[in-house]
Short mmCIF file of N, CA, C and O in Angstrom, two decimals:
data_model
loop_
_atom_site.label_atom_id
_atom_site.label_comp_id
_atom_site.label_asym_id
_atom_site.label_seq_id
_atom_site.Cartn_x
_atom_site.Cartn_y
_atom_site.Cartn_z
N MET X 1 7.89 143.74 -42.19
CA MET X 1 7.83 142.41 -42.75
C MET X 1 7.60 141.44 -41.59
O MET X 1 8.10 141.65 -40.49
N LYS X 2 6.79 140.41 -41.86
CA LYS X 2 6.49 139.41 -40.83
C LYS X 2 6.65 138.00 -41.39
O LYS X 2 6.46 137.77 -42.58
N HIS X 3 7.01 137.06 -40.49
CA HIS X 3 7.00 135.64 -40.81
C HIS X 3 5.59 135.12 -40.57
O HIS X 3 5.01 135.37 -39.51
N VAL X 4 5.05 134.41 -41.52
CA VAL X 4 3.77 133.73 -41.34
C VAL X 4 4.05 132.24 -41.46
O VAL X 4 4.52 131.77 -42.49
N THR X 5 3.81 131.51 -40.37
CA THR X 5 4.03 130.07 -40.38
C THR X 5 2.69 129.37 -40.51
O THR X 5 1.76 129.63 -39.75
N TYR X 6 2.62 128.51 -41.51
CA TYR X 6 1.39 127.79 -41.84
C TYR X 6 1.81 126.42 -42.34
O TYR X 6 2.66 126.32 -43.23
N ALA X 7 1.23 125.38 -41.79
CA ALA X 7 1.55 124.00 -42.20
C ALA X 7 3.05 123.75 -42.16
O ALA X 7 3.63 123.17 -43.09
N GLU X 8 3.68 124.19 -41.10
CA GLU X 8 5.10 123.98 -40.85
C GLU X 8 6.03 124.65 -41.87
O GLU X 8 7.19 124.30 -41.97
N LYS X 9 5.50 125.60 -42.64
CA LYS X 9 6.32 126.36 -43.58
C LYS X 9 6.19 127.84 -43.23
O LYS X 9 5.11 128.31 -42.91
N ALA X 10 7.30 128.55 -43.31
CA ALA X 10 7.30 129.98 -43.01
C ALA X 10 7.44 130.77 -44.30
O ALA X 10 8.18 130.39 -45.20
N HIS X 11 6.69 131.85 -44.36
CA HIS X 11 6.77 132.78 -45.48
C HIS X 11 6.91 134.19 -44.94
O HIS X 11 6.34 134.51 -43.89
N LEU X 12 7.64 135.03 -45.66
CA LEU X 12 7.75 136.43 -45.31
C LEU X 12 6.78 137.23 -46.16
O LEU X 12 6.66 136.98 -47.37
N MET X 13 6.08 138.15 -45.52
CA MET X 13 5.18 139.04 -46.27
C MET X 13 5.05 140.34 -45.49
O MET X 13 5.49 140.43 -44.34
N GLY X 14 4.46 141.32 -46.13
CA GLY X 14 4.28 142.62 -45.49
C GLY X 14 3.42 142.53 -44.24
O GLY X 14 2.57 141.63 -44.11
N ASP X 15 3.64 143.46 -43.33
CA ASP X 15 2.86 143.50 -42.08
C ASP X 15 1.37 143.55 -42.35
O ASP X 15 0.59 142.84 -41.69
N ASP X 16 0.96 144.39 -43.31
CA ASP X 16 -0.47 144.53 -43.59
C ASP X 16 -1.08 143.22 -44.08
O ASP X 16 -2.18 142.85 -43.66
N ALA X 17 -0.38 142.48 -44.92
CA ALA X 17 -0.89 141.21 -45.43
C ALA X 17 -0.96 140.16 -44.32
O ALA X 17 -1.96 139.44 -44.20
N ALA X 18 0.08 140.08 -43.51
CA ALA X 18 0.10 139.10 -42.43
C ALA X 18 -1.00 139.39 -41.40
O ALA X 18 -1.71 138.48 -40.97
N ASP X 19 -1.15 140.65 -41.03
CA ASP X 19 -2.16 141.02 -40.05
C ASP X 19 -3.57 140.80 -40.61
O ASP X 19 -4.45 140.29 -39.90
N ALA X 20 -3.80 141.16 -41.87
CA ALA X 20 -5.11 140.96 -42.48
C ALA X 20 -5.43 139.47 -42.59
O ALA X 20 -6.58 139.06 -42.39
N LEU X 21 -4.43 138.65 -42.90
CA LEU X 21 -4.64 137.21 -43.02
C LEU X 21 -5.09 136.60 -41.69
O LEU X 21 -6.07 135.85 -41.65
N VAL X 22 -4.43 136.94 -40.61
CA VAL X 22 -4.79 136.35 -39.32
C VAL X 22 -6.14 136.88 -38.83
O VAL X 22 -6.94 136.12 -38.24
N GLU X 23 -6.46 138.13 -39.09
CA GLU X 23 -7.77 138.67 -38.70
C GLU X 23 -8.89 138.04 -39.53
O GLU X 23 -9.97 137.76 -39.01
N TYR X 24 -8.63 137.81 -40.82
CA TYR X 24 -9.62 137.16 -41.67
C TYR X 24 -9.84 135.72 -41.22
O TYR X 24 -10.98 135.24 -41.14
N ALA X 25 -8.75 135.03 -40.86
CA ALA X 25 -8.87 133.65 -40.36
C ALA X 25 -9.71 133.62 -39.09
O ALA X 25 -10.56 132.74 -38.90
N ARG X 26 -9.51 134.60 -38.21
CA ARG X 26 -10.30 134.69 -36.98
C ARG X 26 -11.78 134.91 -37.28
O ARG X 26 -12.65 134.24 -36.71
N ALA X 27 -12.08 135.82 -38.20
CA ALA X 27 -13.47 136.10 -38.56
C ALA X 27 -14.13 134.89 -39.19
O ALA X 27 -15.30 134.59 -38.90
N LEU X 28 -13.41 134.18 -40.04
CA LEU X 28 -13.96 132.97 -40.66
C LEU X 28 -14.25 131.90 -39.60
O LEU X 28 -15.27 131.22 -39.67
N ALA X 29 -13.35 131.77 -38.63
CA ALA X 29 -13.56 130.79 -37.56
C ALA X 29 -14.80 131.14 -36.75
O ALA X 29 -15.61 130.26 -36.42
N LEU X 30 -14.98 132.42 -36.43
CA LEU X 30 -16.16 132.84 -35.69
C LEU X 30 -17.45 132.59 -36.47
O LEU X 30 -18.49 132.29 -35.88
N ALA X 31 -17.37 132.70 -37.80
CA ALA X 31 -18.53 132.48 -38.66
C ALA X 31 -18.70 131.02 -39.03
O ALA X 31 -19.64 130.65 -39.73
N ASP X 32 -17.78 130.18 -38.58
CA ASP X 32 -17.81 128.74 -38.86
C ASP X 32 -17.86 128.46 -40.37
O ASP X 32 -18.70 127.71 -40.85
N THR X 33 -16.95 129.10 -41.10
CA THR X 33 -16.87 128.90 -42.54
C THR X 33 -15.40 128.84 -42.95
O THR X 33 -14.51 129.01 -42.11
N THR X 34 -15.14 128.59 -44.21
CA THR X 34 -13.77 128.47 -44.71
C THR X 34 -13.58 129.32 -45.96
O THR X 34 -14.55 129.73 -46.60
N GLU X 35 -12.33 129.55 -46.30
CA GLU X 35 -11.99 130.32 -47.50
C GLU X 35 -10.54 130.04 -47.84
O GLU X 35 -9.76 129.62 -46.98
N THR X 36 -10.18 130.25 -49.09
CA THR X 36 -8.78 130.21 -49.48
C THR X 36 -8.34 131.62 -49.87
O THR X 36 -9.12 132.39 -50.42
N VAL X 37 -7.09 131.92 -49.55
CA VAL X 37 -6.51 133.23 -49.88
C VAL X 37 -5.12 132.98 -50.45
O VAL X 37 -4.33 132.22 -49.88
N THR X 38 -4.83 133.59 -51.59
CA THR X 38 -3.51 133.49 -52.19
C THR X 38 -2.81 134.84 -52.06
O THR X 38 -3.34 135.88 -52.45
N LEU X 39 -1.62 134.80 -51.47
CA LEU X 39 -0.81 136.01 -51.23
C LEU X 39 0.59 135.81 -51.81
O LEU X 39 1.12 134.70 -51.84
N ARG X 40 1.17 136.92 -52.26
CA ARG X 40 2.57 136.89 -52.68
C ARG X 40 3.43 136.96 -51.41
O ARG X 40 3.15 137.73 -50.49
N ALA X 41 4.47 136.12 -51.39
CA ALA X 41 5.32 136.04 -50.22
C ALA X 41 6.73 135.67 -50.65
O ALA X 41 6.98 135.40 -51.83
N ILE X 42 7.63 135.63 -49.69
CA ILE X 42 9.00 135.19 -49.92
C ILE X 42 9.19 133.92 -49.11
O ILE X 42 8.94 133.91 -47.89
N ASP X 43 9.62 132.84 -49.78
CA ASP X 43 9.80 131.57 -49.07
C ASP X 43 11.15 131.54 -48.36
O ASP X 43 11.92 132.51 -48.41
N LEU X 44 11.46 130.43 -47.68
CA LEU X 44 12.69 130.32 -46.90
C LEU X 44 13.95 130.35 -47.76
O LEU X 44 15.04 130.56 -47.25
N HIS X 45 13.80 130.14 -49.07
CA HIS X 45 14.94 130.16 -49.97
C HIS X 45 15.14 131.53 -50.60
O HIS X 45 16.02 131.71 -51.44
N GLY X 46 14.29 132.50 -50.24
CA GLY X 46 14.40 133.84 -50.77
C GLY X 46 13.68 134.06 -52.09
O GLY X 46 13.82 135.10 -52.71
N ASN X 47 12.90 133.06 -52.51
CA ASN X 47 12.15 133.18 -53.75
C ASN X 47 10.80 133.84 -53.51
O ASN X 47 10.12 133.55 -52.52
N GLU X 48 10.39 134.72 -54.45
CA GLU X 48 9.04 135.28 -54.36
C GLU X 48 8.08 134.22 -54.89
O GLU X 48 8.27 133.69 -55.99
N VAL X 49 7.07 133.89 -54.10
CA VAL X 49 6.13 132.83 -54.43
C VAL X 49 4.70 133.32 -54.21
O VAL X 49 4.49 134.35 -53.57
N GLU X 50 3.75 132.58 -54.74
CA GLU X 50 2.35 132.77 -54.40
C GLU X 50 1.98 131.62 -53.48
O GLU X 50 2.10 130.45 -53.86
N ALA X 51 1.55 131.96 -52.29
CA ALA X 51 1.18 130.95 -51.29
C ALA X 51 -0.32 131.00 -51.06
O ALA X 51 -0.88 132.07 -50.83
N THR X 52 -0.96 129.84 -51.16
CA THR X 52 -2.41 129.76 -50.93
C THR X 52 -2.65 129.16 -49.56
O THR X 52 -2.13 128.10 -49.24
N PHE X 53 -3.45 129.87 -48.77
CA PHE X 53 -3.77 129.46 -47.41
C PHE X 53 -5.23 129.04 -47.35
O PHE X 53 -6.11 129.77 -47.80
N LEU X 54 -5.49 127.86 -46.81
CA LEU X 54 -6.84 127.40 -46.53
C LEU X 54 -7.15 127.83 -45.11
O LEU X 54 -6.51 127.38 -44.16
N LEU X 55 -8.12 128.72 -44.97
CA LEU X 55 -8.46 129.28 -43.66
C LEU X 55 -9.74 128.65 -43.15
O LEU X 55 -10.76 128.65 -43.84
N SER X 56 -9.70 128.14 -41.93
CA SER X 56 -10.87 127.55 -41.28
C SER X 56 -10.70 127.68 -39.77
O SER X 56 -9.69 128.19 -39.30
N ALA X 57 -11.68 127.18 -39.04
CA ALA X 57 -11.62 127.26 -37.58
C ALA X 57 -10.43 126.49 -37.02
O ALA X 57 -9.94 126.80 -35.94
N SER X 58 -9.96 125.49 -37.73
CA SER X 58 -8.85 124.68 -37.24
C SER X 58 -7.51 125.04 -37.87
O SER X 58 -6.55 124.28 -37.78
N THR X 59 -7.41 126.20 -38.51
CA THR X 59 -6.18 126.61 -39.17
C THR X 59 -5.22 127.23 -38.16
O THR X 59 -5.50 128.30 -37.63
N PRO X 60 -4.09 126.57 -37.90
CA PRO X 60 -3.10 127.20 -37.03
C PRO X 60 -2.18 128.11 -37.85
O PRO X 60 -1.55 127.67 -38.80
N ILE X 61 -2.17 129.38 -37.51
CA ILE X 61 -1.30 130.36 -38.18
C ILE X 61 -0.52 131.09 -37.10
O ILE X 61 -1.10 131.56 -36.11
N LEU X 62 0.77 131.20 -37.31
CA LEU X 62 1.63 131.96 -36.40
C LEU X 62 2.20 133.14 -37.18
O LEU X 62 2.75 132.96 -38.26
N VAL X 63 2.05 134.34 -36.65
CA VAL X 63 2.58 135.55 -37.27
C VAL X 63 3.61 136.14 -36.31
O VAL X 63 3.30 136.43 -35.16
N GLU X 64 4.85 136.32 -36.82
CA GLU X 64 5.94 136.84 -36.01
C GLU X 64 6.59 138.03 -36.71
O GLU X 64 6.70 138.04 -37.94
N SER X 65 7.03 138.98 -35.94
CA SER X 65 7.76 140.12 -36.52
C SER X 65 9.16 139.67 -36.92
O SER X 65 9.68 138.67 -36.42
N THR X 66 9.74 140.41 -37.83
CA THR X 66 11.10 140.15 -38.27
C THR X 66 11.76 141.47 -38.63
O THR X 66 11.08 142.47 -38.86
N ASN X 67 13.07 141.48 -38.68
CA ASN X 67 13.77 142.70 -39.08
C ASN X 67 14.37 142.54 -40.47
O ASN X 67 15.37 143.16 -40.79
N SER X 68 13.76 141.74 -41.30
CA SER X 68 14.25 141.49 -42.65
C SER X 68 14.27 142.78 -43.47
O SER X 68 13.37 143.60 -43.39
N GLY X 69 15.30 142.91 -44.26
CA GLY X 69 15.43 144.07 -45.13
C GLY X 69 15.00 143.79 -46.55
O GLY X 69 15.19 144.62 -47.44
N LEU X 70 14.40 142.64 -46.79
CA LEU X 70 13.94 142.28 -48.13
C LEU X 70 12.78 143.17 -48.56
O LEU X 70 12.03 143.69 -47.73
N GLU X 71 12.63 143.31 -49.87
CA GLU X 71 11.51 144.09 -50.40
C GLU X 71 10.20 143.35 -50.17
O GLU X 71 10.10 142.15 -50.42
N VAL X 72 9.20 144.07 -49.70
CA VAL X 72 7.90 143.49 -49.37
C VAL X 72 7.13 143.16 -50.66
O VAL X 72 6.96 144.04 -51.51
N PRO X 73 6.67 141.92 -50.82
CA PRO X 73 5.85 141.59 -51.99
C PRO X 73 4.52 142.33 -51.94
O PRO X 73 3.94 142.51 -50.86
N GLY X 74 4.05 142.79 -53.08
CA GLY X 74 2.80 143.56 -53.13
C GLY X 74 1.56 142.70 -52.99
O GLY X 74 1.39 141.71 -53.71
N ASN X 75 0.71 143.06 -52.05
CA ASN X 75 -0.56 142.36 -51.82
C ASN X 75 -1.68 143.35 -51.53
O ASN X 75 -2.67 143.00 -50.89
N GLU X 76 -1.55 144.58 -52.00
CA GLU X 76 -2.47 145.65 -51.61
C GLU X 76 -3.93 145.31 -51.89
O GLU X 76 -4.79 145.47 -51.03
N GLU X 77 -4.23 144.86 -53.11
CA GLU X 77 -5.62 144.57 -53.48
C GLU X 77 -6.20 143.42 -52.66
O GLU X 77 -7.34 143.48 -52.20
N ILE X 78 -5.39 142.40 -52.43
CA ILE X 78 -5.85 141.25 -51.65
C ILE X 78 -6.09 141.67 -50.20
O ILE X 78 -7.07 141.23 -49.58
N VAL X 79 -5.23 142.53 -49.66
CA VAL X 79 -5.40 143.01 -48.28
C VAL X 79 -6.72 143.78 -48.15
O VAL X 79 -7.48 143.58 -47.20
N VAL X 80 -6.99 144.65 -49.12
CA VAL X 80 -8.26 145.41 -49.09
C VAL X 80 -9.44 144.44 -49.14
O VAL X 80 -10.40 144.58 -48.37
N ASN X 81 -9.38 143.43 -50.01
CA ASN X 81 -10.46 142.45 -50.11
C ASN X 81 -10.64 141.67 -48.82
O ASN X 81 -11.77 141.44 -48.37
N MET X 82 -9.54 141.27 -48.17
CA MET X 82 -9.64 140.54 -46.90
C MET X 82 -10.24 141.42 -45.82
O MET X 82 -11.04 140.95 -45.01
N ARG X 83 -9.86 142.69 -45.80
CA ARG X 83 -10.40 143.60 -44.77
C ARG X 83 -11.90 143.81 -44.96
O ARG X 83 -12.65 143.84 -43.98
N HIS X 84 -12.34 143.94 -46.21
CA HIS X 84 -13.78 144.07 -46.47
C HIS X 84 -14.52 142.79 -46.07
O HIS X 84 -15.59 142.86 -45.45
N ALA X 85 -13.96 141.65 -46.42
CA ALA X 85 -14.59 140.37 -46.08
C ALA X 85 -14.63 140.17 -44.57
O ALA X 85 -15.62 139.67 -44.02
N THR X 86 -13.56 140.56 -43.89
CA THR X 86 -13.51 140.46 -42.43
C THR X 86 -14.60 141.32 -41.80
O THR X 86 -15.33 140.87 -40.92
N ALA X 87 -14.72 142.55 -42.27
CA ALA X 87 -15.74 143.46 -41.74
C ALA X 87 -17.13 142.91 -41.98
O ALA X 87 -18.00 142.98 -41.10
N ALA X 88 -17.37 142.34 -43.16
CA ALA X 88 -18.68 141.79 -43.48
C ALA X 88 -19.02 140.59 -42.57
O ALA X 88 -20.17 140.39 -42.20
N LEU X 89 -18.02 139.81 -42.22
CA LEU X 89 -18.25 138.66 -41.34
C LEU X 89 -18.48 139.09 -39.90
O LEU X 89 -19.32 138.53 -39.20
N LEU X 90 -17.73 140.09 -39.45
CA LEU X 90 -17.83 140.51 -38.05
C LEU X 90 -19.01 141.44 -37.79
O LEU X 90 -19.52 141.50 -36.68
N ASP X 91 -19.43 142.17 -38.82
CA ASP X 91 -20.55 143.10 -38.67
C ASP X 91 -21.41 143.02 -39.93
O ASP X 91 -21.39 143.93 -40.76
N PRO X 92 -22.17 141.92 -40.09
CA PRO X 92 -22.95 141.75 -41.32
C PRO X 92 -24.02 142.83 -41.46
O PRO X 92 -24.51 143.36 -40.46
N PRO X 93 -24.37 143.17 -42.70
CA PRO X 93 -25.41 144.18 -42.91
C PRO X 93 -26.76 143.68 -42.39
O PRO X 93 -27.02 142.48 -42.37
N ALA X 94 -27.58 144.63 -41.99
CA ALA X 94 -28.92 144.29 -41.52
C ALA X 94 -29.74 143.74 -42.68
O ALA X 94 -29.54 144.11 -43.83
N VAL X 95 -30.67 142.89 -42.37
CA VAL X 95 -31.56 142.33 -43.39
C VAL X 95 -32.50 143.42 -43.88
O VAL X 95 -33.09 144.16 -43.09
N GLN X 96 -32.63 143.53 -45.18
CA GLN X 96 -33.50 144.53 -45.80
C GLN X 96 -34.75 143.85 -46.32
O GLN X 96 -34.70 142.71 -46.78
N PRO X 97 -35.90 144.52 -46.29
CA PRO X 97 -37.12 143.92 -46.83
C PRO X 97 -36.96 143.70 -48.33
O PRO X 97 -36.29 144.47 -49.02
N GLU X 98 -37.56 142.65 -48.79
CA GLU X 98 -37.48 142.30 -50.20
C GLU X 98 -38.38 143.20 -51.02
O GLU X 98 -39.51 143.49 -50.63
N ASP X 99 -37.89 143.63 -52.17
CA ASP X 99 -38.69 144.43 -53.10
C ASP X 99 -39.50 143.46 -53.96
O ASP X 99 -38.95 142.74 -54.77
N ARG X 100 -40.80 143.44 -53.79
CA ARG X 100 -41.65 142.50 -54.52
C ARG X 100 -42.39 143.19 -55.65
O ARG X 100 -43.33 142.62 -56.20
N SER X 101 -41.98 144.39 -56.03
CA SER X 101 -42.72 145.11 -57.07
C SER X 101 -42.68 144.40 -58.41
O SER X 101 -43.61 144.49 -59.18
N GLY X 102 -41.63 143.67 -58.69
CA GLY X 102 -41.53 142.95 -59.96
C GLY X 102 -41.80 141.47 -59.83
O GLY X 102 -41.58 140.70 -60.76
N ASP X 103 -42.31 141.04 -58.69
CA ASP X 103 -42.55 139.63 -58.43
C ASP X 103 -43.78 139.16 -59.22
O ASP X 103 -44.87 139.71 -59.05
N PRO X 104 -43.66 138.16 -60.10
CA PRO X 104 -44.79 137.70 -60.90
C PRO X 104 -45.79 136.84 -60.12
O PRO X 104 -46.89 136.58 -60.60
N ARG X 105 -45.41 136.40 -58.92
CA ARG X 105 -46.33 135.56 -58.14
C ARG X 105 -47.50 136.39 -57.63
O ARG X 105 -47.33 137.54 -57.24
N PRO X 106 -48.69 135.85 -57.60
CA PRO X 106 -49.83 136.60 -57.08
C PRO X 106 -49.68 136.84 -55.59
O PRO X 106 -49.11 136.02 -54.88
N ARG X 107 -50.19 137.97 -55.15
CA ARG X 107 -50.19 138.27 -53.73
C ARG X 107 -51.49 137.74 -53.15
O ARG X 107 -52.46 137.53 -53.83
N PHE X 108 -51.51 137.55 -51.85
CA PHE X 108 -52.69 137.00 -51.21
C PHE X 108 -53.89 137.93 -51.29
O PHE X 108 -55.02 137.48 -51.25
N ASP X 109 -53.65 139.23 -51.43
CA ASP X 109 -54.76 140.17 -51.50
C ASP X 109 -55.23 140.42 -52.94
O ASP X 109 -56.10 141.25 -53.17
N GLU X 110 -54.65 139.72 -53.91
CA GLU X 110 -55.05 139.87 -55.30
C GLU X 110 -55.92 138.71 -55.74
O GLU X 110 -55.78 137.59 -55.27
N GLU X 111 -56.82 138.97 -56.63
CA GLU X 111 -57.65 137.90 -57.18
C GLU X 111 -56.85 137.18 -58.26
O GLU X 111 -56.09 137.78 -59.01
N LEU X 112 -57.10 135.89 -58.37
CA LEU X 112 -56.41 135.09 -59.37
C LEU X 112 -57.10 135.15 -60.70
O LEU X 112 -58.23 135.28 -60.87
#
């Protein structure tokens, strides 16, 4: 479990969610873009909450380890999505040639 501090508020969440969040924020900053991510977390009062993070190049996020014995809120699907999005930002797919077989526009080598 880790503390994630964002906008002067701390939330507890699983290690995988906290680590994926900070890596995704880094990838978004490198790509000069923004995104929002909603994760289940535990607030300072011990309540399970959904926290939405606005991630951008100027987003300060602090992730700290903790020895909390609380049950980790489930974020498995969101973590997988963030990891895929992070990979796509850091290593985008190569550009593929366009398939023009169904293109209705005339080609330059065709008669009109």
